[in-house]
Short mmCIF file of C-alpha atoms in Angstrom, two decimals:
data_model
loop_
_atom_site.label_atom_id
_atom_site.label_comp_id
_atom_site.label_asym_id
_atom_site.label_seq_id
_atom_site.Cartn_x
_atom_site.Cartn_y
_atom_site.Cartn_z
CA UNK Y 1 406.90 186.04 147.71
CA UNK Y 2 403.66 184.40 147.44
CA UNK Y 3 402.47 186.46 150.81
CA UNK Y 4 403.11 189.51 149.05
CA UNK Y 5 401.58 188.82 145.97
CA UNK Y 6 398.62 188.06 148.34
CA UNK Y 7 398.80 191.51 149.54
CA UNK Y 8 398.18 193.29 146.50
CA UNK Y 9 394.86 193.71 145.18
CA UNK Y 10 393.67 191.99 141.81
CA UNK Y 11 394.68 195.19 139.56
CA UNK Y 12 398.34 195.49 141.19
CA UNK Y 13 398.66 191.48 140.66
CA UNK Y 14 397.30 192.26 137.36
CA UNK Y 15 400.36 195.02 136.26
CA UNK Y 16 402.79 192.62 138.00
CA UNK Y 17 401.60 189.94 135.60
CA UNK Y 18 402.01 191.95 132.80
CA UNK Y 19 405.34 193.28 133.66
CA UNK Y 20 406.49 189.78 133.92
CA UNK Y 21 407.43 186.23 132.15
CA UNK Y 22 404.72 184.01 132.27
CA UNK Y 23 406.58 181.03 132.54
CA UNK Y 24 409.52 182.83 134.81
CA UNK Y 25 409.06 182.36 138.80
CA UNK Y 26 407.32 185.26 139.49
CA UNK Y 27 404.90 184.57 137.09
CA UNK Y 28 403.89 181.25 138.51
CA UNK Y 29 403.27 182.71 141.98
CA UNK Y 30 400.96 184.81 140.69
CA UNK Y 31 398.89 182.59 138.71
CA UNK Y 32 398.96 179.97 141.85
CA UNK Y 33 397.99 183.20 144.16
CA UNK Y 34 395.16 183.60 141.48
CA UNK Y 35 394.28 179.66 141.63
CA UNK Y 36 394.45 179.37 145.50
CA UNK Y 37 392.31 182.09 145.89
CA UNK Y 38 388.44 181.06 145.93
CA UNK Y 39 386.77 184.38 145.05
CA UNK Y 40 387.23 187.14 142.87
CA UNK Y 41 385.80 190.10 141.87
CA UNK Y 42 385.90 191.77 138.38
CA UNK Y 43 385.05 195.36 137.53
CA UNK Y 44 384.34 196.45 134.17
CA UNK Y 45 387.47 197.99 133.92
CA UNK Y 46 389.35 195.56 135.34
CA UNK Y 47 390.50 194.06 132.24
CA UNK Y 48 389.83 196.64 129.79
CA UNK Y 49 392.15 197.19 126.60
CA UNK Y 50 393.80 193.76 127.87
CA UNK Y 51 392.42 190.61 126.55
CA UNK Y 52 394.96 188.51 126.70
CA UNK Y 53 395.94 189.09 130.10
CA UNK Y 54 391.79 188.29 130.97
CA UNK Y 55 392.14 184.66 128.97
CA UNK Y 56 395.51 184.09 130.74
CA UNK Y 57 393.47 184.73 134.15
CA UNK Y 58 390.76 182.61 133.38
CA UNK Y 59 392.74 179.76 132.79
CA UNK Y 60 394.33 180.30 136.10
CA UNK Y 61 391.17 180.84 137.98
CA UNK Y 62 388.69 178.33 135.91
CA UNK Y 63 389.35 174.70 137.87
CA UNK Y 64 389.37 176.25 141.43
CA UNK Y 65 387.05 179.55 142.02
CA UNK Y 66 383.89 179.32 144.07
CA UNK Y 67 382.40 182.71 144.70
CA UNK Y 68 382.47 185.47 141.62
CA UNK Y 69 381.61 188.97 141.22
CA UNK Y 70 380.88 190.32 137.96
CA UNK Y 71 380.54 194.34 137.87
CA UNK Y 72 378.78 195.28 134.63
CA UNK Y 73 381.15 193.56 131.95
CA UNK Y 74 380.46 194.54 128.34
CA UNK Y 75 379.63 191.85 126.05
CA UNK Y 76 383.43 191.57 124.08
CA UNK Y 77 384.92 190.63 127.69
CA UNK Y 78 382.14 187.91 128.43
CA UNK Y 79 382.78 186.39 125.09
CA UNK Y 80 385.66 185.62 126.35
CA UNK Y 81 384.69 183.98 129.51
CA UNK Y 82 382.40 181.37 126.78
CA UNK Y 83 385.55 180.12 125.89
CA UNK Y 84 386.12 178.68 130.11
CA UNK Y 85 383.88 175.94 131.85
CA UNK Y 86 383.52 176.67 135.81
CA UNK Y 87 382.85 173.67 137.39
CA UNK Y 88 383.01 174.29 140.62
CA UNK Y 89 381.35 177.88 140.84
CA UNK Y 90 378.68 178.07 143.11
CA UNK Y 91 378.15 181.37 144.10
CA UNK Y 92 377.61 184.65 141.47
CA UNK Y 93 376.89 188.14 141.80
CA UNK Y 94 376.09 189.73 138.30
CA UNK Y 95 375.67 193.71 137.99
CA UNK Y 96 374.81 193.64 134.07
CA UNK Y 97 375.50 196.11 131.89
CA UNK Y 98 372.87 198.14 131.59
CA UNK Y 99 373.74 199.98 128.59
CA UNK Y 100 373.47 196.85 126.55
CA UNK Y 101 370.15 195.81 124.66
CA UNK Y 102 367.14 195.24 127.90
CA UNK Y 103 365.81 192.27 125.50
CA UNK Y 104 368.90 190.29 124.62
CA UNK Y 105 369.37 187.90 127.18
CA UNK Y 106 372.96 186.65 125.80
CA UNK Y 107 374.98 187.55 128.82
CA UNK Y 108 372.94 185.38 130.52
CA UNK Y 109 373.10 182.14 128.16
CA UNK Y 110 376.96 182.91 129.06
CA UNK Y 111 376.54 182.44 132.48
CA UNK Y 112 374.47 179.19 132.34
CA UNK Y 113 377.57 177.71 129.56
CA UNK Y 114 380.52 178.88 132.14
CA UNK Y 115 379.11 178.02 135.27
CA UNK Y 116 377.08 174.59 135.19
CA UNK Y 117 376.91 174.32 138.64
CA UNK Y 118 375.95 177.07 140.18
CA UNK Y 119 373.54 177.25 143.07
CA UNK Y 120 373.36 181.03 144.67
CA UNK Y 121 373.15 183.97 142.06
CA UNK Y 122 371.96 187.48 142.96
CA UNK Y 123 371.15 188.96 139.34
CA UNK Y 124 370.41 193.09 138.31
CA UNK Y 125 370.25 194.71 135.11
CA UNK Y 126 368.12 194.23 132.02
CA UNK Y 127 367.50 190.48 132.20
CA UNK Y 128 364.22 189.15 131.29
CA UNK Y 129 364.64 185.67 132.95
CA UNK Y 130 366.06 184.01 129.52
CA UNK Y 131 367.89 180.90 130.49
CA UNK Y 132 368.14 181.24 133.97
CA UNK Y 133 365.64 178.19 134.53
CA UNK Y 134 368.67 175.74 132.86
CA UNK Y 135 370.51 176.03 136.13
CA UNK Y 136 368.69 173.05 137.76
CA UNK Y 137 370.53 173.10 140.65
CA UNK Y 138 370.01 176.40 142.04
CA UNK Y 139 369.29 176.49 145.36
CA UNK Y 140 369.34 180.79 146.14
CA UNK Y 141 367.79 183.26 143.73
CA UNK Y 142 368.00 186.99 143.75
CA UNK Y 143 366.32 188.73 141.08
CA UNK Y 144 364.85 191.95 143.07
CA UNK Y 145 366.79 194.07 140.40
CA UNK Y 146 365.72 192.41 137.27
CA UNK Y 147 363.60 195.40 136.15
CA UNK Y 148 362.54 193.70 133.01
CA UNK Y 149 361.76 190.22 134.38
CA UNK Y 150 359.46 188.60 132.15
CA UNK Y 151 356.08 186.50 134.16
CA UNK Y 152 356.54 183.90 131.29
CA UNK Y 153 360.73 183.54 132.25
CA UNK Y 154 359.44 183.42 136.18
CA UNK Y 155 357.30 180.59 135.87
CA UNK Y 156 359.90 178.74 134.07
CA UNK Y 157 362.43 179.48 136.97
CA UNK Y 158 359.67 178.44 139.04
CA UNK Y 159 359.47 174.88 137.61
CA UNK Y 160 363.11 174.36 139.69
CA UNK Y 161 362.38 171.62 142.83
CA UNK Y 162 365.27 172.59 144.28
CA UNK Y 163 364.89 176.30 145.31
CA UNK Y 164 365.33 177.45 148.38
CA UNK Y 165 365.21 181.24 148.72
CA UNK Y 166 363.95 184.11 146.46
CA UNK Y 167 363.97 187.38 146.43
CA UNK Y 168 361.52 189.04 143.88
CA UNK Y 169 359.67 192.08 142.95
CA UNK Y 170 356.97 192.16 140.88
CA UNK Y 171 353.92 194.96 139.29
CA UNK Y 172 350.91 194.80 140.66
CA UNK Y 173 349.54 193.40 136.71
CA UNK Y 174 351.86 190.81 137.68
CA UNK Y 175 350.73 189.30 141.50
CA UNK Y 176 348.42 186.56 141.08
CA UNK Y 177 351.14 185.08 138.09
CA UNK Y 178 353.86 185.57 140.61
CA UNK Y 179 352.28 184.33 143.26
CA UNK Y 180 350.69 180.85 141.65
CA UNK Y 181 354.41 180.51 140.65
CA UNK Y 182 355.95 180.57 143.73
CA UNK Y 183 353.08 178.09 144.79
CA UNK Y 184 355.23 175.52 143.13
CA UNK Y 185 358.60 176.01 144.98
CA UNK Y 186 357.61 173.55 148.04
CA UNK Y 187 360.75 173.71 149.16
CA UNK Y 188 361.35 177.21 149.54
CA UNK Y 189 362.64 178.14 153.08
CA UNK Y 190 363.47 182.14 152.53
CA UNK Y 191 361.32 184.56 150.45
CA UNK Y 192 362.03 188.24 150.00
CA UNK Y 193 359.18 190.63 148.47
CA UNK Y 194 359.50 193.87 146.83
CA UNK Y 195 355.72 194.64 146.04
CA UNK Y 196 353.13 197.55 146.10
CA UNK Y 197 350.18 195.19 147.27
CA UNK Y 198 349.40 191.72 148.27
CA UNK Y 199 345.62 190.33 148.52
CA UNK Y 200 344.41 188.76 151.74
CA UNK Y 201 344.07 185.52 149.24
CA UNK Y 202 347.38 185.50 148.29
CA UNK Y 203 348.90 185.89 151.56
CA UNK Y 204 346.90 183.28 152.35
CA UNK Y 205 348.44 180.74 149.88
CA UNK Y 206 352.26 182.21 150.14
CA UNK Y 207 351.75 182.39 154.25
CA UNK Y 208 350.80 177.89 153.32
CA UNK Y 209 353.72 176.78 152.05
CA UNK Y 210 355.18 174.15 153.57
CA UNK Y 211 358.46 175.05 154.21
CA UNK Y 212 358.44 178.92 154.38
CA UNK Y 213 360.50 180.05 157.47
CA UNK Y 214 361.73 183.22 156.94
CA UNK Y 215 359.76 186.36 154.84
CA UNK Y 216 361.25 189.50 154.03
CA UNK Y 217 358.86 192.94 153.38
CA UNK Y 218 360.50 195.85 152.12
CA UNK Y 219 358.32 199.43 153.41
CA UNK Y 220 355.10 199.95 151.56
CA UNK Y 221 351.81 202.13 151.83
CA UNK Y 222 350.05 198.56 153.08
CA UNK Y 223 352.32 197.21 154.79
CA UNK Y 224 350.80 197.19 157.79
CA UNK Y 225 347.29 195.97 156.52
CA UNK Y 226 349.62 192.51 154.99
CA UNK Y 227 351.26 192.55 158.67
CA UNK Y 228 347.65 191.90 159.91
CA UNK Y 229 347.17 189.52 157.41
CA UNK Y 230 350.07 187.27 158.05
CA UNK Y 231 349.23 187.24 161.69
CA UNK Y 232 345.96 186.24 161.79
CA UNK Y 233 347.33 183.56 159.68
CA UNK Y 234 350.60 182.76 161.00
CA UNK Y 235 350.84 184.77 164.07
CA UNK Y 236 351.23 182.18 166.77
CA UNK Y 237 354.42 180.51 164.34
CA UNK Y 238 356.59 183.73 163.92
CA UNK Y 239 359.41 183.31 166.94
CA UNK Y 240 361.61 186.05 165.17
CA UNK Y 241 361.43 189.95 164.22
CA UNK Y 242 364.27 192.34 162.60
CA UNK Y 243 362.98 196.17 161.94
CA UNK Y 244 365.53 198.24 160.36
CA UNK Y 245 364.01 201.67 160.27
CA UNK Y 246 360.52 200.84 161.07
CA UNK Y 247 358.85 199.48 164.15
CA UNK Y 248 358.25 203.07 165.42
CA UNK Y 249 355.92 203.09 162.61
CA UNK Y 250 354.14 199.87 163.09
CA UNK Y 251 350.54 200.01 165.39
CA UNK Y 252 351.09 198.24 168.87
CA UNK Y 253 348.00 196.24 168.57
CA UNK Y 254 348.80 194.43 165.08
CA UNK Y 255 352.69 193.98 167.03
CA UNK Y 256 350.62 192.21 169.86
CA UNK Y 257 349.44 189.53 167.53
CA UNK Y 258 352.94 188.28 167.48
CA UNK Y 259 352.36 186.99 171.04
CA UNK Y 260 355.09 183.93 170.65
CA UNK Y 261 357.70 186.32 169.50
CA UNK Y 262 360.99 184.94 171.16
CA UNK Y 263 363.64 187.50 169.62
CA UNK Y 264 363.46 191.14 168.20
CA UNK Y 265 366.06 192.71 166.59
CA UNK Y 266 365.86 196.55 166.21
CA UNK Y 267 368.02 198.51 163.78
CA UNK Y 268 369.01 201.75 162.77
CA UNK Y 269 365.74 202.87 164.94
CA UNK Y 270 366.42 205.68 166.71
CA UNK Y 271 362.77 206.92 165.92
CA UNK Y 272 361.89 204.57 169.44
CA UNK Y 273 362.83 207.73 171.27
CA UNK Y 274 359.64 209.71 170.39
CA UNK Y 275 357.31 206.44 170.91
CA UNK Y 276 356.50 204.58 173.94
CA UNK Y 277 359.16 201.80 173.93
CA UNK Y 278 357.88 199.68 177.09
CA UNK Y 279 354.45 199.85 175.58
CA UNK Y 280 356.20 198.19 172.34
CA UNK Y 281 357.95 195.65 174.60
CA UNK Y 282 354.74 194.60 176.53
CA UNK Y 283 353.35 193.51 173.16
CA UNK Y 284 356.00 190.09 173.65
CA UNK Y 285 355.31 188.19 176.95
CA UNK Y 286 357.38 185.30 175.68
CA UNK Y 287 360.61 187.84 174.71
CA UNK Y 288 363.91 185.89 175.06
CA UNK Y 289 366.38 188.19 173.23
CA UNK Y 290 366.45 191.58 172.27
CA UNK Y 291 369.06 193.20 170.21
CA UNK Y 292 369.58 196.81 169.72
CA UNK Y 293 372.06 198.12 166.72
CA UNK Y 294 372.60 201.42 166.19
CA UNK Y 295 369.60 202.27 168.25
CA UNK Y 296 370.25 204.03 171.25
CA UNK Y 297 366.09 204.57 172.08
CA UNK Y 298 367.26 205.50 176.01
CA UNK Y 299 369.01 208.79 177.34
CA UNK Y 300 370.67 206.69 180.03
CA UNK Y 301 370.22 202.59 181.03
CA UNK Y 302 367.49 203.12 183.14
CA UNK Y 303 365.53 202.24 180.07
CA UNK Y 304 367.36 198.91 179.80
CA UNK Y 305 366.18 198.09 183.41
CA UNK Y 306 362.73 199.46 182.44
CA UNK Y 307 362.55 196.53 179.67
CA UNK Y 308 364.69 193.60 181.68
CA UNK Y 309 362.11 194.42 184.44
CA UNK Y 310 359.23 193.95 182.12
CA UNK Y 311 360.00 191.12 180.16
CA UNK Y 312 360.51 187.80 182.52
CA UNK Y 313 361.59 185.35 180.46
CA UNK Y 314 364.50 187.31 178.53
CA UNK Y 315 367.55 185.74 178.83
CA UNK Y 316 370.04 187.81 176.36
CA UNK Y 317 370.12 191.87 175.91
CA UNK Y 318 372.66 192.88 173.20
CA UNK Y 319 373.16 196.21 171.82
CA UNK Y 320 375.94 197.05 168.88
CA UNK Y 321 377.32 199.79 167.01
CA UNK Y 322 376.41 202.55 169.05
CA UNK Y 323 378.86 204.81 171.65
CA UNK Y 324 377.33 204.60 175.16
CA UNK Y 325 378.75 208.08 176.43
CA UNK Y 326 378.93 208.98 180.11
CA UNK Y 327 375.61 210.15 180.24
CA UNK Y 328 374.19 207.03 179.72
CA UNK Y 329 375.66 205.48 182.01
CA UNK Y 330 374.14 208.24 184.63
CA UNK Y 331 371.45 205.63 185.91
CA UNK Y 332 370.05 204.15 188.83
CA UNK Y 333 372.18 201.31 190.81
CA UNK Y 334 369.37 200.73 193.37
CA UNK Y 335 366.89 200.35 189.97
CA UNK Y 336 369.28 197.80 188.51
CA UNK Y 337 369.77 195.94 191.60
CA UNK Y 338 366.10 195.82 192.00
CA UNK Y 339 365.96 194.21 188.49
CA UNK Y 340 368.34 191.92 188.30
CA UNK Y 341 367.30 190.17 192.53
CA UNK Y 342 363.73 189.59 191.39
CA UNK Y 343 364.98 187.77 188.42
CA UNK Y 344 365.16 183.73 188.38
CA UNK Y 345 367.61 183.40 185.76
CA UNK Y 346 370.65 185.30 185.16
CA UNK Y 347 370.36 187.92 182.79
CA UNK Y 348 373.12 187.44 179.44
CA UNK Y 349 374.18 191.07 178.25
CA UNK Y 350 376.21 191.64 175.08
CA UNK Y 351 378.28 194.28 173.99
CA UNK Y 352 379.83 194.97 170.33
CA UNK Y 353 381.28 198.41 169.15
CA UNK Y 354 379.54 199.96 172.10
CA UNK Y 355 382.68 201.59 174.21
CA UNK Y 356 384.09 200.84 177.32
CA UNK Y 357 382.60 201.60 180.39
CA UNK Y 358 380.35 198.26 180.52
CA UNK Y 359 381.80 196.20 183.27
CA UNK Y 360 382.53 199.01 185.56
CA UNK Y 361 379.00 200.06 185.19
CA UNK Y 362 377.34 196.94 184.93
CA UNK Y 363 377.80 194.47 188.09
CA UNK Y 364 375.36 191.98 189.80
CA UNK Y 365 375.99 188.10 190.13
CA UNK Y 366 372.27 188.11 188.10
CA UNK Y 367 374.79 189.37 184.96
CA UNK Y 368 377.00 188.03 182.51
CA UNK Y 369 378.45 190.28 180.06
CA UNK Y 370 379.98 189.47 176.95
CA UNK Y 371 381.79 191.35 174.40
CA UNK Y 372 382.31 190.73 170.20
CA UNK Y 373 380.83 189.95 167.28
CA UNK Y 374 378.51 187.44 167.14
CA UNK Y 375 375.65 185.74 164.45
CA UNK Y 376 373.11 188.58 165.86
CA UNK Y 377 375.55 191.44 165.59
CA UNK Y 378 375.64 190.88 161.98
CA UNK Y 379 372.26 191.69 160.11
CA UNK Y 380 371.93 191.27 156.55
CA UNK Y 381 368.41 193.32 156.63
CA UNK Y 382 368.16 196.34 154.30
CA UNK Y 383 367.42 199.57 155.45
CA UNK Y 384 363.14 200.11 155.74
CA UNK Y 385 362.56 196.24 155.73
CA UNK Y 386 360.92 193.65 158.19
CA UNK Y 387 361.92 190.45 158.57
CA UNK Y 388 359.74 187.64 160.39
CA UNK Y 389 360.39 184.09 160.89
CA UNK Y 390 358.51 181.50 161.23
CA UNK Y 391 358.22 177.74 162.44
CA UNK Y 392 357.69 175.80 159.26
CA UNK Y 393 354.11 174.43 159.05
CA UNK Y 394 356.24 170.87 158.45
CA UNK Y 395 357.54 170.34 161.42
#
């Protein structure tokens, strides 16, 4: 019975609940399907017009759920949730209700009573940054949609040790505040900007901390002026690039100051047909990988050869989540032979949601093809963003 239960989705387990006995069989598989489950998500309408069925599943749910998803909950339903203590919670997602007051901050004294804790929460709505700095032992922060983020509330948050990423956006009033406050995090690995400008002095001090090894840049007018910035400053440390949507646009000779680059990852980029891609490639003598998703920049694979031939010391080639018809496959054997004999190492190439033709197409003892989903098939960059990391300065 219990796989069944499983099968249903919350609002099906939630009419089967109500249909039955509480304390009758059926009713206890639910509420352990509802207690061995680790995550949950709740809409607003999930539970509305039914209160007592929303206490009943808190009590199930309160000892053993790790990962939570709150949809824009109106204030009677989360005084509810006061009532429950969360101990092990770690991980929130709140969408706040954004027809509720933008300077009452109760929801979020809520949060901090039910879930103790916590350590990752990704936070939108009307918050102003009330409370949030009581959870001492957060460790992932993502405010980006907190339109009415107070500087005073940031700088609290900012007075936490222990964080380790944050993602933030900010007014241009606002920069040198938000940016002497994030001075303070000196453990902060990840850091993900929403911003109109950034002064060559504080890219300076963000570029310094000590521990900084990944930095995310959503699209802006000067975006490409702050690229310069960061590699005259960092350059020489940044050994990994994601584009989604952008590289086409960014000049060749600010790319070439990213001379250690080891991997690029290019997505969603299908503006690479109408640039010259092996000039872009040149700009990375020390390439290792190079992963293409959703961005099929070639008519055919003699492009692929083009870049394999170019780059010396690239050991993987992966492209993903694009259908190679039979036209691209209408390339030159004799050009990939060529390739692949001058070539010390053997060349790594891996396919995912691509069709296929691959290994009747692709053969040379130089190449080892792979197929499925792996870490780099699987970006978590936003559309129009740029993502660089870095050696930390620490080690």
């Amino acid at each position: 019975i219990s796989k069944i239960i499983e099968y249903l989705n919350l609002r099906e387990q939630l009419q089967l609940w109500q249909a039955t006995d509480s304390t009758s069989r059926l009713g206890g598989v639910v509420s352990y399907c509802w207690q061995r489950q680790n995550s949950h998500t709740v809409f607003r309408n999930t539970f509305e017009g039914i209160p007592a069925v929303l206490e009943d599943f808190l009590r199930c749910i309160c000892s053993s759920v790790t990962v939570l998803t709150l949809n824009y909950l109106p204030m009677e339903q989360l005084e509810l949730w006061k009532n429950h203590v969360f101990p092990n919670l770690r991980e929130l997602y709140y969408m706040g209700d954004e027809n509720g007051d933008e300077d009452d901050d109760s929801d979020i004294a809520i949060l901090v009573k039910c879930f103790p804790q916590l350590e990752s929460i990704g936070l939108s709505g009307n918050s102003s940054g009330q409370h949030i700095s009581q959870w001492r032992n957060l460790r992932r922060l993502d405010m980006q949609l907190c339109w009415y983020l107070s500087t005073q509330c940031f700088e609290e948050i900012c007075q936490n040790p222990r964080l380790q990423m944050l993602n933030i956006q900010w007014r241009r009033s606002e920069e040198d505040a938000y940016v002497q406050a994030i001075l303070k995090l000196l453990d902060l690995e990840e850091l993900e900007v929403d911003i109109v400008n950034l002064s060559q002095e504080n890219t300076r001090q963000l570029m310094s901390l000590p521990k900084l090894r990944k930095l995310r840049l959503h699209h802006f007018d000067h975006l490409d002026d702050l690229l310069l910035d960061i590699c005259r400053l960092r350059g020489h440390d940044v050994m990994a690039a994601t584009f989604n949507d952008n590289i086409w646009m960014r000049p060749l000779d600010v790319l070439a100051k990213l001379y250690n680059l080891r991997s690029l990852t290019i997505i969603d980029d299908e503006g690479c047909i109408d640039i010259d891609f092996s000039a872009l490639i040149n700009c990375f003598p020390r390439l290792e990988q190079l992963h293409l998703d959703n961005s099929l920049i070639w008519s055919n694979a003699d492009g692929i050869w083009s870049v394999v031939g170019s780059c010396p010391k690239l050991k993987l080639f992966a492209m993903s989540n694009m259908d190679l018809n039979e036209e691209f496959f209408a390339f030159s054997a004799s050009t990939m032979n060529r390739v692949l004999d001058s070539r010390e190492d053997p060349l790594v190439m891996h396919f995912y949601k691509t069709g296929s033709q691959i290994s009747e197409r692709f053969r040379h003892r130089s190449l080892k093809l792979s197929y499925g989903a792996k870490n780099y098939t699987y970006s978590q960059v936003p559309e129009d963003c740029m993502e660089l990391e870095l050696r930390p300065m620490e080690s």
